[in-house]
Coordinates of C-alpha atoms in Angstrom, one line a residue:
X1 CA -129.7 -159.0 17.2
X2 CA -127.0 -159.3 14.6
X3 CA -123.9 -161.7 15.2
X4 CA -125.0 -162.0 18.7
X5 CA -124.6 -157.9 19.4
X6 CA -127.3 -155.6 19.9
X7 CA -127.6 -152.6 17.9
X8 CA -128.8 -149.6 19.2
X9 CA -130.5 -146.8 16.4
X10 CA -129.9 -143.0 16.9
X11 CA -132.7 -140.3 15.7
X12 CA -130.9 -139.4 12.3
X13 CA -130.1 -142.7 11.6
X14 CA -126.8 -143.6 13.1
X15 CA -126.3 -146.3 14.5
X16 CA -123.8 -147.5 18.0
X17 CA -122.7 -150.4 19.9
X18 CA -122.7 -150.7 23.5
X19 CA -119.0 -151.0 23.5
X20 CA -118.8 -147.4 21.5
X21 CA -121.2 -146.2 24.1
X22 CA -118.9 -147.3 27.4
X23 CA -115.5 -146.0 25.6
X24 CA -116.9 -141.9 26.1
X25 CA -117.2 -142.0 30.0
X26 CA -113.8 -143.6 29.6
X27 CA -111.8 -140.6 27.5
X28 CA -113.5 -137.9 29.0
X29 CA -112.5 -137.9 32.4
X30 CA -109.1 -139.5 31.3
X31 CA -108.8 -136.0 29.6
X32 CA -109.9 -134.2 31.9
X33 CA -107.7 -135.8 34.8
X34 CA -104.9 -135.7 32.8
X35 CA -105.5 -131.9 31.0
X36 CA -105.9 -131.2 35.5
X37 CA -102.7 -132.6 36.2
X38 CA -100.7 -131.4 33.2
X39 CA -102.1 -127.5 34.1
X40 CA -100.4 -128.1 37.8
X41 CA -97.2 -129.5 36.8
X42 CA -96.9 -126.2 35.0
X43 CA -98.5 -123.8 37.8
X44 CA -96.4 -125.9 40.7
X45 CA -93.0 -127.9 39.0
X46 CA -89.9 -126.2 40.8
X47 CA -92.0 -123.7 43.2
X48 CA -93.3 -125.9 46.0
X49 CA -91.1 -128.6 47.6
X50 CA -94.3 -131.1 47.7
X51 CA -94.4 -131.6 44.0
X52 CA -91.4 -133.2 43.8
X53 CA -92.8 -136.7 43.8
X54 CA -95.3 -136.1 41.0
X55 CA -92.2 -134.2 39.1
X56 CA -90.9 -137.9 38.9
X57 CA -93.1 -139.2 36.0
X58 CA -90.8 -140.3 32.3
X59 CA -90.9 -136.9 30.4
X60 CA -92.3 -138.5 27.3
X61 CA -95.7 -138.9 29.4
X62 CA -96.6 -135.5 28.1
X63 CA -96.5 -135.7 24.6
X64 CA -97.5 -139.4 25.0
X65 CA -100.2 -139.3 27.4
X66 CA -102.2 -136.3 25.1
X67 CA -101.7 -138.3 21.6
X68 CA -103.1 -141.8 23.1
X69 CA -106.6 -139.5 24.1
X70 CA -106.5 -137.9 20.9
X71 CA -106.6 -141.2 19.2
X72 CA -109.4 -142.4 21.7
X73 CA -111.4 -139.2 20.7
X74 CA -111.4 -140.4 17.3
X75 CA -113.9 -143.1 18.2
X76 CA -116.0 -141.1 20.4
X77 CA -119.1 -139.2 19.4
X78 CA -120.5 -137.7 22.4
X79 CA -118.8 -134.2 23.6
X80 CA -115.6 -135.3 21.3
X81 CA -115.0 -132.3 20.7
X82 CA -114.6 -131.1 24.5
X83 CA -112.4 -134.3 25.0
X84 CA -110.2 -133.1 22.0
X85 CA -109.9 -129.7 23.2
X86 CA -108.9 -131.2 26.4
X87 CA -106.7 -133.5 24.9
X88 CA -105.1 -130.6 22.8
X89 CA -105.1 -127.9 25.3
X90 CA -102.9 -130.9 28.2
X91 CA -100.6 -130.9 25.1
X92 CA -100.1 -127.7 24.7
X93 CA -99.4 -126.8 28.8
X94 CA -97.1 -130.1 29.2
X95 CA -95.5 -130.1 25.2
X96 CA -92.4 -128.2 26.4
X97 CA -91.8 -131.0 29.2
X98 CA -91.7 -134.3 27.3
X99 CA -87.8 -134.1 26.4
X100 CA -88.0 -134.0 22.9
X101 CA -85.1 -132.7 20.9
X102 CA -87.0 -131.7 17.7
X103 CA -83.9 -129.5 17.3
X104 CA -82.0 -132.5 16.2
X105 CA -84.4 -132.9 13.0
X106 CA -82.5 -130.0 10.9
X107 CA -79.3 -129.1 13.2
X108 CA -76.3 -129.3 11.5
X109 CA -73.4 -128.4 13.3
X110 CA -70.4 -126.9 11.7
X111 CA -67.0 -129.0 11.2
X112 CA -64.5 -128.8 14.3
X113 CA -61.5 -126.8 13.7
X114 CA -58.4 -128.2 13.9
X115 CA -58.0 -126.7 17.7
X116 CA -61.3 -127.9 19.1
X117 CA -61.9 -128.7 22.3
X118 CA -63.0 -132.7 23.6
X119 CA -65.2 -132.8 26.5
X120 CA -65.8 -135.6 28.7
X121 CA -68.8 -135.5 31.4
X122 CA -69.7 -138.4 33.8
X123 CA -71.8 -139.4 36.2
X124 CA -69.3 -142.5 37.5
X125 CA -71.4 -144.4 40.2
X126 CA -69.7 -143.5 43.0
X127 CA -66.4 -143.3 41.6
X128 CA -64.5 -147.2 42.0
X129 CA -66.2 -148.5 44.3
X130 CA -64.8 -151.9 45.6
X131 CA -67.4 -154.8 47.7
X132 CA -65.0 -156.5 48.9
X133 CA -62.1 -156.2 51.6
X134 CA -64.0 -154.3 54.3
X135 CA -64.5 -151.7 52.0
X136 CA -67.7 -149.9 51.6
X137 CA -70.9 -150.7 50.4
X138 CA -71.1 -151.5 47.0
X139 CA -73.8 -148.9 44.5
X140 CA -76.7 -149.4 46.0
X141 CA -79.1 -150.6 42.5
X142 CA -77.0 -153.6 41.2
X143 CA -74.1 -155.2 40.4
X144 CA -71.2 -153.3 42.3
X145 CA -67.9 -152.7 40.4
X146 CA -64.8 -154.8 41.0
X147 CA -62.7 -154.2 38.0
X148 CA -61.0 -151.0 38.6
X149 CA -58.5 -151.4 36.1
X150 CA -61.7 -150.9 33.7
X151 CA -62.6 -147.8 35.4
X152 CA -59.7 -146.3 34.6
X153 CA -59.5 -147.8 31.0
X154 CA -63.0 -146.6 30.2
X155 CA -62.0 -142.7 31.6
X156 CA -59.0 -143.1 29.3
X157 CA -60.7 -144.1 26.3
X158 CA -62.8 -141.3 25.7
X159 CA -59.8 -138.8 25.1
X160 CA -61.0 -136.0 26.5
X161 CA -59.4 -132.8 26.6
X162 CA -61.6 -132.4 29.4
X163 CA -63.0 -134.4 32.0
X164 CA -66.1 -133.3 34.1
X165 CA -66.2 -136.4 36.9
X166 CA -69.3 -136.3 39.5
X167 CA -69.8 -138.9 42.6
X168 CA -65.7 -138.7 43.3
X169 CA -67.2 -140.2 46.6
X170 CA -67.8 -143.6 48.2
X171 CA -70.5 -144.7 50.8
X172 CA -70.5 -146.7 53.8
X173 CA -73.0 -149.1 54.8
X174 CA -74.7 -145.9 57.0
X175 CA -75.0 -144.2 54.2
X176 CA -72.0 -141.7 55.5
X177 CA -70.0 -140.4 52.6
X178 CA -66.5 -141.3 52.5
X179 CA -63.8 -139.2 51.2
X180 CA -61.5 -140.7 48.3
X181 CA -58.0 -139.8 47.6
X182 CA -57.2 -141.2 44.0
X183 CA -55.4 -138.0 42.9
X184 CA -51.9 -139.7 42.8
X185 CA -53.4 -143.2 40.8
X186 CA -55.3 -140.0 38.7
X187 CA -52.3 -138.4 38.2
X188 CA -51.0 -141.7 37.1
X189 CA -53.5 -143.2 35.0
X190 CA -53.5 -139.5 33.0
X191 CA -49.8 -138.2 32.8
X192 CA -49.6 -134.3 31.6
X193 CA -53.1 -133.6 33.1
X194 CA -53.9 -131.1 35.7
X195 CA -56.8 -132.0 38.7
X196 CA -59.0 -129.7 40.6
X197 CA -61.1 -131.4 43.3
X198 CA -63.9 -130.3 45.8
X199 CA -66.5 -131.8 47.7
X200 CA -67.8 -135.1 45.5
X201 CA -66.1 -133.3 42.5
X202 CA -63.3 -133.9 39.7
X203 CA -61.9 -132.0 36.8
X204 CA -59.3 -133.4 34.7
X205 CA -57.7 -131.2 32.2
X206 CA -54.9 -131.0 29.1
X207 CA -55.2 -127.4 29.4
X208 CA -53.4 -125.3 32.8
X209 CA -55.6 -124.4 35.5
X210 CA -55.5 -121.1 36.0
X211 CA -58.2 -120.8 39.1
X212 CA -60.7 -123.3 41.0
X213 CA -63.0 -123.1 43.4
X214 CA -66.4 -124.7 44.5
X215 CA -69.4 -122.8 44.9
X216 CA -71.1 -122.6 48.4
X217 CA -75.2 -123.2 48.5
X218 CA -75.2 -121.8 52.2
X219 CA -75.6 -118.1 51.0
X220 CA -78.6 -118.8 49.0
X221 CA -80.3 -120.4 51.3
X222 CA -83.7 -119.0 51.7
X223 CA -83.7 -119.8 55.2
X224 CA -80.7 -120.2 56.6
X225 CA -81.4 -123.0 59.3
X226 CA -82.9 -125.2 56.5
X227 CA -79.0 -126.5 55.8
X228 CA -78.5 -129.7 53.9
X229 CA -75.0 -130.7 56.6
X230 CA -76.8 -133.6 58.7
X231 CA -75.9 -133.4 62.5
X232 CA -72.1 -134.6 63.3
X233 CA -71.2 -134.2 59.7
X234 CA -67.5 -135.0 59.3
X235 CA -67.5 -133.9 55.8
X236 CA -69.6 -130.4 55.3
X237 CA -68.4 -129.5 52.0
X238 CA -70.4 -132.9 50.3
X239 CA -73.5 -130.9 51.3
X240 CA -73.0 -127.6 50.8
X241 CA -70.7 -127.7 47.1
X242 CA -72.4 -129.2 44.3
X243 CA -70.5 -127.2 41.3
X244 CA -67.0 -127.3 40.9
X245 CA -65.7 -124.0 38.3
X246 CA -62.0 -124.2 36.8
X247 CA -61.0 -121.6 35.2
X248 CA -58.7 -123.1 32.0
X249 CA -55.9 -121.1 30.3
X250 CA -56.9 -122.6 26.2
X251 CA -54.4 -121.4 23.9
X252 CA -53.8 -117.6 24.5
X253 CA -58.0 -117.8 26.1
X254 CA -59.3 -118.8 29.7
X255 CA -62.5 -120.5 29.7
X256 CA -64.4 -121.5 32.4
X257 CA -65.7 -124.8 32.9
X258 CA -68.5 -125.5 35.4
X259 CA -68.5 -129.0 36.6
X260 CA -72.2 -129.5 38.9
X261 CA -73.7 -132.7 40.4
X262 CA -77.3 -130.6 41.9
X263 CA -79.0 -132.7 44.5
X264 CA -81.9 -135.3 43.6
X265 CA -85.7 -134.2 43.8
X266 CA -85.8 -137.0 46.9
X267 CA -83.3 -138.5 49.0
X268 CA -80.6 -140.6 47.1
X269 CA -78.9 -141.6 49.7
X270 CA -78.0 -145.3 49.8
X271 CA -79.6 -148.0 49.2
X272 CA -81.2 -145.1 46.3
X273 CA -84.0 -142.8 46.1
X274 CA -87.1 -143.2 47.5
X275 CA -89.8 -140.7 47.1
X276 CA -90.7 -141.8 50.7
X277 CA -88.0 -139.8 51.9
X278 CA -89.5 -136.5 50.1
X279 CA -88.6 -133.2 52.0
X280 CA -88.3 -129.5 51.8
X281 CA -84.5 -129.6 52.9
X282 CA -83.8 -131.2 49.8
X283 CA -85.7 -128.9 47.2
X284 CA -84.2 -126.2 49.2
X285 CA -80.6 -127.4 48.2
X286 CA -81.3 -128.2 44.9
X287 CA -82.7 -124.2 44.2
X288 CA -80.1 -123.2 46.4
X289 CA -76.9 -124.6 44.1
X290 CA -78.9 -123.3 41.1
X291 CA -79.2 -120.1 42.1
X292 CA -75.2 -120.3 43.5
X293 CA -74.4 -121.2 39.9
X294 CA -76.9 -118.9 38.5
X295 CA -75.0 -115.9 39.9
X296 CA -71.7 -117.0 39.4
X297 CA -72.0 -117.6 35.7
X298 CA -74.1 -114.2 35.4
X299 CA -70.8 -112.2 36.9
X300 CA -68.5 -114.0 34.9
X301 CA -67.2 -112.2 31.9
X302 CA -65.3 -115.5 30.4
X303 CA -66.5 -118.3 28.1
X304 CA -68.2 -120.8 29.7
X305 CA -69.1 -124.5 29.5
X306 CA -71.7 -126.4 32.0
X307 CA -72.1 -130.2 32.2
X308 CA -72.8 -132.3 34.8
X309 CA -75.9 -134.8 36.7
X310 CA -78.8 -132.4 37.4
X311 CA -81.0 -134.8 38.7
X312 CA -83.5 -132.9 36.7
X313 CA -85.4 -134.0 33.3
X314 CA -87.2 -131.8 31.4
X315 CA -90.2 -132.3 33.3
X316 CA -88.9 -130.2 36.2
X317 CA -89.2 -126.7 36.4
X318 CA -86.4 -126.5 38.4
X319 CA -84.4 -125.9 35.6
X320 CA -85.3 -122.6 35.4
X321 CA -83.1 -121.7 37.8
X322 CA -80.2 -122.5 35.1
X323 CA -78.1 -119.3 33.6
X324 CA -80.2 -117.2 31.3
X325 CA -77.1 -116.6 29.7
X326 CA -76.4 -120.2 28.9
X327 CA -77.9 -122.3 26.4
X328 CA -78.5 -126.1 26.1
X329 CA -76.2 -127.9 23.9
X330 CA -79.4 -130.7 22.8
X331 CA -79.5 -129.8 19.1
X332 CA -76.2 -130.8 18.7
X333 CA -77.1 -134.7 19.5
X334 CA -78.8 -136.7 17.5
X335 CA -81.6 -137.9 18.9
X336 CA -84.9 -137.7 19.0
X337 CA -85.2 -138.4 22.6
X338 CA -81.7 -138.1 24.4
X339 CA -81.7 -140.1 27.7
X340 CA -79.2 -140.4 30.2
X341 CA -80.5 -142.2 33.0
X342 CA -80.7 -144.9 33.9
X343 CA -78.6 -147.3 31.6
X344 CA -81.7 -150.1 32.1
X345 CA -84.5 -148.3 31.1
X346 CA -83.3 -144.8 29.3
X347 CA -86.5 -142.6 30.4
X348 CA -85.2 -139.3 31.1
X349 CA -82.6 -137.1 30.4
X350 CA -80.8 -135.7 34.1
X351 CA -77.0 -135.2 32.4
X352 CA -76.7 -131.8 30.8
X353 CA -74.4 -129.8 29.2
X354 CA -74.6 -126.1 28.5
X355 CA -72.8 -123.1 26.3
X356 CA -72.2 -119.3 26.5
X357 CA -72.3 -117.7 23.2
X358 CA -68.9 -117.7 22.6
X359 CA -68.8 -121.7 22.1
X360 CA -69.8 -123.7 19.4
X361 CA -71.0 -126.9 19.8
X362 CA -70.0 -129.1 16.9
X363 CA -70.7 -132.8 18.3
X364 CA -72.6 -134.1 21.3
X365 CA -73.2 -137.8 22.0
X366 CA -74.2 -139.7 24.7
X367 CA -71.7 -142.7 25.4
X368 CA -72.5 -146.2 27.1
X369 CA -71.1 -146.5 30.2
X370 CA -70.2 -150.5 29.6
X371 CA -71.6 -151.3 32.7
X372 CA -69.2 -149.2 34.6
X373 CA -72.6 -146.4 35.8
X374 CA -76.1 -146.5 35.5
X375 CA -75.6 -143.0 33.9
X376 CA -74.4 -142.4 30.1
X377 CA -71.7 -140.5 29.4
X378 CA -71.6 -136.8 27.8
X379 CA -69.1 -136.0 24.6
X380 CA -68.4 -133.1 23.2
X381 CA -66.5 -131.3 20.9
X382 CA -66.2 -127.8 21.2
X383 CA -64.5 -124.5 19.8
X384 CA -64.4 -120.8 21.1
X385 CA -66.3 -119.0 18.4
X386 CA -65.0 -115.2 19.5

């Protein structure tokens, strides 16, 4: 006995503590669980509804997860090297999925030209939503909003060009969505600006709409009785639109800007989402308004722009569904890890924002919401490049 520990000698000479002895049954099957899980994530995210729950875990779990057993390797001695190549190999399957921008290291976007284009996208919260007055329920996580004169100030502050607004929508205490009718205090509150609307849906714009129109999920749904309209639906058109495309007449161009708000891996309605209330109707909406988007961008011949709430991280393979021919505008911010959601504890990015070729993305930040959402704001500035 030395200092009260027992020391155990090796053939060869080595020597261990009982404490380095218990830490190898530890990291091995830690490995091997997590190498196990990380291999079906990438074999099952976005292709079975019933993964949707496990699709829920903080992005950063995959490059963090593998690095904490590679440094518990280090102390090992038995079968290390099967737990690194365990360790390595999780890393490897699940790298793509943590949400790092490593882009953002050596992007340098190019100055804006004097015509460039500001964009504004926005999860708001469910729009104004009063508490008070016999009004509906307040958000359903915290504090609700009372100051709508801030609501308004905060939209007008980021002087956008452009302004992509999702969760135009309040909710009663049934969880019913309720229609709002804001357009004249809209037109109001932003004088010179044109407004296309549709289902949950608002786009606010400097430039003249030239077209509009929401796109419809019901055509691409794999099984057409799987619809996402609850019985005695007064308002179909919240279920079934999720992307709202105006078509923008910029300078002597038109340009087509998608605004999209894609349904939440579980249930979100009211009081918030629950992975209790997992189901295959709902995956079957989300790929359903992917693949309506996917197909309207692939037959449209006009620049384009994408933003909205995906309810999707990089985690979720879902997102493969997206337009090959559009690109994600990440590089452009700078950050290491961009999050969007929630405000409290920034885990995972949901709010995107995409190009076609023929736009340049020359600044992208992500903008507080002053306790006005739990969602952060998406800026940019853009240009058409040809």
């Amino acid at each position: 006995m030395t200092g009260g520990t027992r020391i155990v000698t090796r053939p060869g000479g080595s020597l261990r503590t009982p404490r380095a002895r218990r830490r190898i049954p530890v990291v091995m099957p830690a490995a091997a669980a997590w190498l196990i899980f990380a291999g079906l994530h990438r074999a099952l995210s976005g292709r079975v509804w019933w993964w949707q729950v496990p699709e829920l875990v903080p992005p950063l779990a995959f490059a963090a997860v593998p690095m904490v057993l590679l440094a518990a390797v280090a102390v090992a001695r038995r079968a290390r090297r099967t737990a690194l190549a365990m360790a390595v190999l999780s890393l490897v399957l699940g790298g793509g999925a943590c949400g790092l921008n490593l882009a953002s290291l050596w992007h340098r976007a190019a100055p804006a030209p004097p015509d460039a284009i500001s964009v504004f996208s926005w999860n708001t919260w469910y729009w104004d939503q009063p508490a008070a007055g016999g009004r509906p329920m307040p958000p359903p996580t915290g504090t609700p909003r009372r100051d709508v004169k801030g609501f308004y100030r905060y939209l007008r502050a980021q002087h956008a060009d452009v302004l992509l607004l999702q969760e135009y929508v309040y909710f009663g205490a049934d969880s019913r969505p309720i229609r709002v009718n804001d357009l004249d205090r809209l037109r109001r509150e932003f004088p010179g600006y044109h407004v296309a609307t549709v289902s949950e849906l608002v786009t606010l714009s400097r430039f003249p709409i030239v077209a509009q129109r929401g796109l419809d999920l019901r055509p691409w749904l794999e099984d057409g009785r799987d619809t996402p309209v609850p019985p005695g639906s007064g308002w179909p058109g919240f279920h079934t639109v999720k992307t709202l495309r105006t078509d923008l007449r910029v300078g002597g161009r038109t340009v087509s800007f998608y605004n999209a708000h894609i349904n939440t891996p579980v249930d979100s309605s009211p009081p918030g989402p629950d992975p209790r209330r997992l189901n295959r109707t709902q995956h079957e909406a989300r790929e359903a308004n992917l693949r309506a988007l996917a197909a309207d961008v692939r037959a449209n011949p006009l620049p384009a722009f994408l933003a909205g709430d995906f309810n999707a991280s990089p985690a979720m393979g879902i997102l493969r569904l997206l337009p090959e021919r559009l690109t994600d505008a990440a590089p452009a911010i700078d950050s290491l890890y961009p999050a969007t959601w929630d405000e409290r504890w920034p885990l995972w990015r949901i709010d995107w924002a995409f190009t076609s070729p023929e736009v340049a993305v020359h600044e992208y930040r992500l903008i507080p919401s002053e306790g006005q959402s739990d969602h952060r704001g998406q800026r940019l500035v853009l240009s058409l490049t040809r």
